[in-house]
Short mmCIF file of C-alpha atoms and ligand atoms in Angstrom, two decimals:
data_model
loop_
_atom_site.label_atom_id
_atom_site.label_comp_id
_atom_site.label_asym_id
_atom_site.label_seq_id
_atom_site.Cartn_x
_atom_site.Cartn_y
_atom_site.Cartn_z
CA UNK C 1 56.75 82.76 182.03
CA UNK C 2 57.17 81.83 185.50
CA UNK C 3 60.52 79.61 185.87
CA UNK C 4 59.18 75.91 185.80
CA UNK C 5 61.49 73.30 186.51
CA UNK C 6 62.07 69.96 188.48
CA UNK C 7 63.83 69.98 191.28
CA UNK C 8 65.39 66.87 191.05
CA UNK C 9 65.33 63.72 188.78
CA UNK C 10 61.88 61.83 190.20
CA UNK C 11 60.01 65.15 189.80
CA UNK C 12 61.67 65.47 185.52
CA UNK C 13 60.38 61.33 185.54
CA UNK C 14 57.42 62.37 187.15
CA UNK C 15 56.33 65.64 185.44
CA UNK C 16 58.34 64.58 181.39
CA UNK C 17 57.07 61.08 181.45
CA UNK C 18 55.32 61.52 178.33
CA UNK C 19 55.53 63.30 174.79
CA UNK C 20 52.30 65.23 175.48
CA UNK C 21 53.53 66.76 179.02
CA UNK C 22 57.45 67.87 177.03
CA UNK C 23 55.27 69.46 174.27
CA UNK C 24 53.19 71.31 176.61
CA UNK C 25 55.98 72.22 178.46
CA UNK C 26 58.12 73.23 175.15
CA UNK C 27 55.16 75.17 174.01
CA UNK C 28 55.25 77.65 177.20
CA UNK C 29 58.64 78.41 176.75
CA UNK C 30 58.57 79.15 173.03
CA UNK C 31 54.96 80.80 173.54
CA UNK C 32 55.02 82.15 176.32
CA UNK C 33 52.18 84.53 175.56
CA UNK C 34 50.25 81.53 173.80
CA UNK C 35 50.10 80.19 170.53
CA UNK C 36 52.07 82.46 167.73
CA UNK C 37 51.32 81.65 163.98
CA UNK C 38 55.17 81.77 162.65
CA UNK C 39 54.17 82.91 159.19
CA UNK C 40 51.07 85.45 160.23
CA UNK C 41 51.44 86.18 163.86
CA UNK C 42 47.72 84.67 164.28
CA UNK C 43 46.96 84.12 167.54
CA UNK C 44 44.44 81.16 167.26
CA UNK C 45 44.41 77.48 166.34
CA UNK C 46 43.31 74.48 166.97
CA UNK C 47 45.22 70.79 167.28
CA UNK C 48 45.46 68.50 163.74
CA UNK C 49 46.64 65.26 164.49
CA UNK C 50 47.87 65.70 168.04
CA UNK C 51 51.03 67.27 167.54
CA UNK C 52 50.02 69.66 165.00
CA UNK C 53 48.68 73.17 165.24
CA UNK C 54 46.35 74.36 162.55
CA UNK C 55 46.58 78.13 162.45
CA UNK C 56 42.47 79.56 162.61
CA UNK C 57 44.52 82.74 160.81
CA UNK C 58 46.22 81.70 157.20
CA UNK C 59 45.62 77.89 158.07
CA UNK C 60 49.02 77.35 157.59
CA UNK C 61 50.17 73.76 160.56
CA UNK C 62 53.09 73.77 162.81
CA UNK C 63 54.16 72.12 165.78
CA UNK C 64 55.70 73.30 168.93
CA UNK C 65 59.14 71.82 167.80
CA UNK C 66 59.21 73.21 164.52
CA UNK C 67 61.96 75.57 163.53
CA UNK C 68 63.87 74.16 166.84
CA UNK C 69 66.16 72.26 167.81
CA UNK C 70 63.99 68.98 168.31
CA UNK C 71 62.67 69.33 164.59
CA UNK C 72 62.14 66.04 163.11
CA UNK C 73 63.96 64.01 165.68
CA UNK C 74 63.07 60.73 165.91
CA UNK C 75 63.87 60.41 169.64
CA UNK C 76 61.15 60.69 172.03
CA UNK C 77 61.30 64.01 173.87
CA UNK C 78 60.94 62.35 177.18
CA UNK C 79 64.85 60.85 176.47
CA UNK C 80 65.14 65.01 175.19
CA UNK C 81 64.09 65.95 178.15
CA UNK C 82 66.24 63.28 179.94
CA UNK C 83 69.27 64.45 178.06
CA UNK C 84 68.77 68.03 179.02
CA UNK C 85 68.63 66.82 182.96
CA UNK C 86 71.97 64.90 182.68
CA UNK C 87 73.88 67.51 181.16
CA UNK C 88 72.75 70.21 182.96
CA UNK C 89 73.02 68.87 186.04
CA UNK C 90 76.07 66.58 186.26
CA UNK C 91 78.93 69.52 187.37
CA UNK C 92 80.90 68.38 184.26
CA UNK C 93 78.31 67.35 181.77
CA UNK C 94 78.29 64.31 179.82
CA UNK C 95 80.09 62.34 177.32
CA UNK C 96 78.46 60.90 174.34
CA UNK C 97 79.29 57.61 175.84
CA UNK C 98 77.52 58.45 179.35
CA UNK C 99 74.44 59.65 177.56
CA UNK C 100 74.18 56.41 175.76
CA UNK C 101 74.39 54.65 179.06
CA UNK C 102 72.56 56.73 181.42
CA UNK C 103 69.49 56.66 178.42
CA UNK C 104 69.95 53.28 177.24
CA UNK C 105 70.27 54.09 173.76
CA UNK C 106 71.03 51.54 171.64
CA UNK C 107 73.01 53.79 169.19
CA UNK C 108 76.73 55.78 170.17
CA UNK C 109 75.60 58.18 167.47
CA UNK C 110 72.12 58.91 168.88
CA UNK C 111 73.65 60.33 172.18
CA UNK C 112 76.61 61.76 170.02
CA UNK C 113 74.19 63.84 167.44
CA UNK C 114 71.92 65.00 170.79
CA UNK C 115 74.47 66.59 172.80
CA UNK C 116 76.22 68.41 169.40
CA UNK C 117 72.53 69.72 169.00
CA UNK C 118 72.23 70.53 172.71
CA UNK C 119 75.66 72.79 172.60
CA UNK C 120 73.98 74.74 169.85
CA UNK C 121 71.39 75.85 172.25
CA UNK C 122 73.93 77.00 174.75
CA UNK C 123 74.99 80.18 173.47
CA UNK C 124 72.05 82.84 173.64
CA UNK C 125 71.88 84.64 170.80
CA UNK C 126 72.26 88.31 171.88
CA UNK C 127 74.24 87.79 175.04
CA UNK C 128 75.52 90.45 177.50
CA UNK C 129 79.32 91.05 176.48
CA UNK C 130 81.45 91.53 179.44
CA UNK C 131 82.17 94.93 181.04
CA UNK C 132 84.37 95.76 183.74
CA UNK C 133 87.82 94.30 183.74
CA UNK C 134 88.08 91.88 181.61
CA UNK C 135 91.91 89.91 181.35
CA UNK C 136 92.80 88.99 177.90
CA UNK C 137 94.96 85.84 176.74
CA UNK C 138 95.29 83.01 174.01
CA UNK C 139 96.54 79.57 174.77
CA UNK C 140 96.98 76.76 172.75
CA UNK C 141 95.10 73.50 173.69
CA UNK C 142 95.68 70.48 172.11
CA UNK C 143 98.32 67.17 171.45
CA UNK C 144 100.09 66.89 175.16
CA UNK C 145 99.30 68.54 178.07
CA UNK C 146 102.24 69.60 180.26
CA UNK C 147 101.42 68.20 184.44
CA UNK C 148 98.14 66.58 183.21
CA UNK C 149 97.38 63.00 182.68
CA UNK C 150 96.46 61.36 179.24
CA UNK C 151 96.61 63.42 175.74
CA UNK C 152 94.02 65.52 173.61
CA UNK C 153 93.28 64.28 170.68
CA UNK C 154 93.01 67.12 168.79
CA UNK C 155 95.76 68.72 166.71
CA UNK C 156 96.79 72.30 168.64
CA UNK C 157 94.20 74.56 167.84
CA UNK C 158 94.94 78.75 169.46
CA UNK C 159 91.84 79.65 172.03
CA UNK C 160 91.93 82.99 173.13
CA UNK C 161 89.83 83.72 176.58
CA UNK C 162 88.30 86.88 178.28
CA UNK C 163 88.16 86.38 181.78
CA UNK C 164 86.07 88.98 183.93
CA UNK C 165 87.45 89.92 187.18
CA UNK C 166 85.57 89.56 190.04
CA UNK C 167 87.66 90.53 192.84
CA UNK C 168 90.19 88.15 193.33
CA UNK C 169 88.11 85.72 191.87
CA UNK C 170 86.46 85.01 187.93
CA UNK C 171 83.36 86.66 187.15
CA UNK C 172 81.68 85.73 183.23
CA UNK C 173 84.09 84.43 180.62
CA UNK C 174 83.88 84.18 176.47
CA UNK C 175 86.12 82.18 174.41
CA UNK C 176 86.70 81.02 171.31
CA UNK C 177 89.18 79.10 168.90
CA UNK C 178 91.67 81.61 166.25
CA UNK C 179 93.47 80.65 163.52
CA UNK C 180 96.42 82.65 164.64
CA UNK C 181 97.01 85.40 167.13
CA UNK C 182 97.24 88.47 165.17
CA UNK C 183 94.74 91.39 165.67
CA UNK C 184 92.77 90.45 162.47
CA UNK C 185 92.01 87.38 164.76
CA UNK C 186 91.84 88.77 168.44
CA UNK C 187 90.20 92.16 167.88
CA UNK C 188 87.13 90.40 166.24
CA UNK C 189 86.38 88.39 169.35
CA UNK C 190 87.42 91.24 171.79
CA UNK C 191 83.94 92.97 169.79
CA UNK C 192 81.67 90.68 169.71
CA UNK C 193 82.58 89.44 173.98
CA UNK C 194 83.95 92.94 175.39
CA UNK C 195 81.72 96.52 176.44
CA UNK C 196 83.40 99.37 174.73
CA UNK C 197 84.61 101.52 177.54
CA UNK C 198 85.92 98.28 179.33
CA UNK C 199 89.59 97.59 180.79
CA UNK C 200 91.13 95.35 178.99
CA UNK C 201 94.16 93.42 180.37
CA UNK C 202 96.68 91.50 178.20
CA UNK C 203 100.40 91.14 178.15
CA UNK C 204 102.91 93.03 175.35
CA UNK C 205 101.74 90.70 172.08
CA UNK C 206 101.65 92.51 169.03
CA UNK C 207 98.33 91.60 168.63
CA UNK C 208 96.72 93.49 171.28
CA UNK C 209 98.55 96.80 170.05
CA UNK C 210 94.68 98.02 168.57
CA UNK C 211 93.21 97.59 171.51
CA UNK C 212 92.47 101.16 172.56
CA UNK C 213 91.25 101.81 168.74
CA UNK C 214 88.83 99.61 169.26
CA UNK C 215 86.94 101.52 171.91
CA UNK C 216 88.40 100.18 175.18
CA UNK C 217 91.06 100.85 177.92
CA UNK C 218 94.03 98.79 177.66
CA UNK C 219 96.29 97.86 180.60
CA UNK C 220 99.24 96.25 179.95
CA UNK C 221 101.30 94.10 181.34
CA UNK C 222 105.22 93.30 179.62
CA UNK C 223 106.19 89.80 180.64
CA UNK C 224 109.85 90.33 179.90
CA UNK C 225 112.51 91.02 182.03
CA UNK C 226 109.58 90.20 185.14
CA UNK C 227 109.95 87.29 187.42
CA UNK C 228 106.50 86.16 187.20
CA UNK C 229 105.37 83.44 185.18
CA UNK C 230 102.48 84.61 182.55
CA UNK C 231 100.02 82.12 185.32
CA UNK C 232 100.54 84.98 188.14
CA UNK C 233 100.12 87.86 185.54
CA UNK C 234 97.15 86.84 184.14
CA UNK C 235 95.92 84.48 186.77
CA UNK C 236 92.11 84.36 186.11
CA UNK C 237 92.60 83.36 182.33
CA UNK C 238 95.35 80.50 183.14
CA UNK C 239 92.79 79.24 185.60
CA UNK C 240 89.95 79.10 183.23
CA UNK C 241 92.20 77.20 180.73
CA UNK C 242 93.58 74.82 182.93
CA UNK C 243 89.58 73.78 183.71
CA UNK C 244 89.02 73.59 179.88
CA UNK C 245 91.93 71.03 179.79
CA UNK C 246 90.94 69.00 182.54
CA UNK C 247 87.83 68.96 181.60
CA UNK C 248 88.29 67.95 177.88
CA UNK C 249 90.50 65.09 179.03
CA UNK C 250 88.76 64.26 182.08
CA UNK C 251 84.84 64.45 180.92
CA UNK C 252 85.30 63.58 177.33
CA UNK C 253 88.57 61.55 177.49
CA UNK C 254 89.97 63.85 175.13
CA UNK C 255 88.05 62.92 172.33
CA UNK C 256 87.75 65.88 170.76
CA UNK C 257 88.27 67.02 166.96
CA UNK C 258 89.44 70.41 166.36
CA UNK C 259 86.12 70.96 163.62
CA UNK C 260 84.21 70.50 166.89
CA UNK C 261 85.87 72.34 169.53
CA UNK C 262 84.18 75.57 169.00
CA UNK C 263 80.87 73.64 169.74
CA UNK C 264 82.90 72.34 173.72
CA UNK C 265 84.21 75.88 174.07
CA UNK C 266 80.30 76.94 174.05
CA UNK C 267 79.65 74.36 176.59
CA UNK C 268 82.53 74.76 178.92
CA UNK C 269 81.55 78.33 178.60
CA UNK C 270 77.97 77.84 179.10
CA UNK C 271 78.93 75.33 182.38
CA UNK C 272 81.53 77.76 183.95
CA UNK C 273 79.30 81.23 183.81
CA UNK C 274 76.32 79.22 185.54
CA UNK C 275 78.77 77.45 187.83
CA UNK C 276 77.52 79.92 190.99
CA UNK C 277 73.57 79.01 190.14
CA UNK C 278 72.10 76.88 192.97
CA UNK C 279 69.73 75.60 191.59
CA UNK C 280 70.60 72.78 188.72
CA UNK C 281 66.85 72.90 187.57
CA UNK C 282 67.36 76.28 186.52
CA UNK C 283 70.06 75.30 184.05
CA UNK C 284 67.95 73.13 182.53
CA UNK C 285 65.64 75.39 182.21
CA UNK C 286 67.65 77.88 180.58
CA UNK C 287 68.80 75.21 178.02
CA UNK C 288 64.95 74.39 177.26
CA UNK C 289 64.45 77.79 176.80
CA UNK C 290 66.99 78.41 174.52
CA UNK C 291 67.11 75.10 172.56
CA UNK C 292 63.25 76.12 171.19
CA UNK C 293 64.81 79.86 170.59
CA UNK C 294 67.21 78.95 168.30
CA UNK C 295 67.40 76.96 164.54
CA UNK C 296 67.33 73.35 163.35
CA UNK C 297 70.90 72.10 162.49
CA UNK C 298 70.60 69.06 160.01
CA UNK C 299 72.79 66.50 160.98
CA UNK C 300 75.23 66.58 158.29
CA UNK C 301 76.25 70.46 159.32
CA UNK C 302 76.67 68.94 162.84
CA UNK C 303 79.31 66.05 161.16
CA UNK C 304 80.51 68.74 158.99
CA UNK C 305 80.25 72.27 160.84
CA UNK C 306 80.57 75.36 158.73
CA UNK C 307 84.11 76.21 158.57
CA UNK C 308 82.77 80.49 159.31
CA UNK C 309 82.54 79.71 163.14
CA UNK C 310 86.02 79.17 163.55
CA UNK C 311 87.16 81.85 161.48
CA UNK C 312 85.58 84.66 162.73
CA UNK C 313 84.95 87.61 160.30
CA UNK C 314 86.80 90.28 159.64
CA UNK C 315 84.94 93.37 159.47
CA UNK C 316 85.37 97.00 160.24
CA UNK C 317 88.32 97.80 161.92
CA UNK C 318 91.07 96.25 163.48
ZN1 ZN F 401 48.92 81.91 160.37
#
């Protein structure tokens, strides 16, 4: 499908006004080809009901939101839609609390159970892992942060980061939260975010020793006995967690539990490797694209997220 997307937030009022125009919209992302029957692959239907589709195949009836992210919501998609614009295009996103009073909602929870939903549609299933150079580090984030104002409220939780390097500069990055930093925890992520073949960078931790077992070049750099501080060593990863503090303080006020902080990881990450797009619209297209891609999450796995997500799993080897 051609990329379709306002440019700005009287075109999304103008063009997402109503339910009919989001569903339309919603059904050329997830159909791009038209219409797909999801039990028999049927091609043809015809509308039930208005938001119904009545495959002409098995006669089986599903809607366009079905098996997404918007199934059985009880917000109108036009606030959906709204909530999509506001996150996407505000550079640091938005707080449950500015959602509720940028849409008017009457309920703190409403806004709250949205954006949890909307961070599930931020990480593309499949994604790219990084190649190149890619620096390596874990960091704890949490309780108080040294030459930043105002506390996290989270207990100190271990995030490990792989930076890309771009020059001087960042390129891509992955991260996610570890229950501790041994190599049953760090080679894991270093799979499933890192190319085989790839440089990786780290400093002398134990942890990293199976690096090169794991299929990738490892450069390393000892911090003892060197005058720099880790920050000029491995300057692209203590950049990118310095933004994750401010921005979990700053944007969300530090109101963050540690059973949700995977879910802010994928949004920080999702925000920082689209950071260089120029066009805002085309972030919220991407997160309309991807929020009918993936599943439904039922609220109470939203309040009470699988524990498997922040323990990764260990398999093969290490
Ligand atoms: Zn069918």
């Amino acid at each position: 499908m051609v990329e379709e997307y306002p440019r700005n937030l009287t075109e999304l009022e103008a063009k997402f006004g109503t339910e009919e125009a989001c569903r339309a919209y919603l059904a050329r992302l997830r159909w791009p080809d038209g219409f797909r029957c999801p039990r028999c692959g049927g091609k043809r239907s015809w509308p039930v009901r208005a938001v119904l589709l009545e495959c002409a195949g098995c006669g089986c009836q599903t809607s366009v939101t079905a098996g997404t992210i918007f199934q059985d919501t009880r917000t109108p998609l036009p606030i959906w839609f709204r909530a999509m614009w506001w996150v996407t295009t505000q550079k640091n996103g938005a707080s449950a609390l500015g959602l509720q009073r940028v849409l008017g909602l009457r309920k703190y929870e409403t806004a709250w159970t949205m954006l949890h939903k909307l961070r599930r549609a931020m990480v593309r299933p499949g994604r790219d892992l990084l190649t190149g150079r890619i620096e390596v580090d874990e960091s704890y984030v949490g309780g108080e942060e040294k030459g930043l104002p105002g506390r996290l409220n989270l207990k100190k939780a271990l995030v490990v980061v792989a930076a890309q390097e771009d020059g001087p500069g960042i390129g891509r990055i992955r991260m996610r939260q570890v229950i501790d930093a041994s190599a049953e925890s760090l080679m894991p992520f270093l799979r499933d975010s890192v190319q085989p073949g790839s440089v990786v960078h780290t400093d002398g931790w134990l942890g990293y020793l199976p690096v090169e077992r794991n299929g990738y070049q490892h450069e390393v750099t000892f911090l003892k006995g060197k005058k720099k501080t880790p920050s000029e060593l491995m300057p692209r990863v203590h950049r990118v967690f310095s933004l994750l503090k401010r921005w979990l303080l700053g944007t969300h006020q530090g109101a963050v539990s540690q059973k949700h902080l995977d879910y802010y990881l994928d949004e920080f990450t999702f925000r920082f490797n689209r950071r260089r797009s120029r066009s805002r619209g085309k972030l919220f297209f991407r997160l309309a694209q991807q929020a009918v891609a993936i599943d439904p999450v039922p609220y109470d796995r939203i309040v009470h997220p699988t524990p498997a997500k922040a323990k990764p799993q260990y398999v093969g080897v290490t």
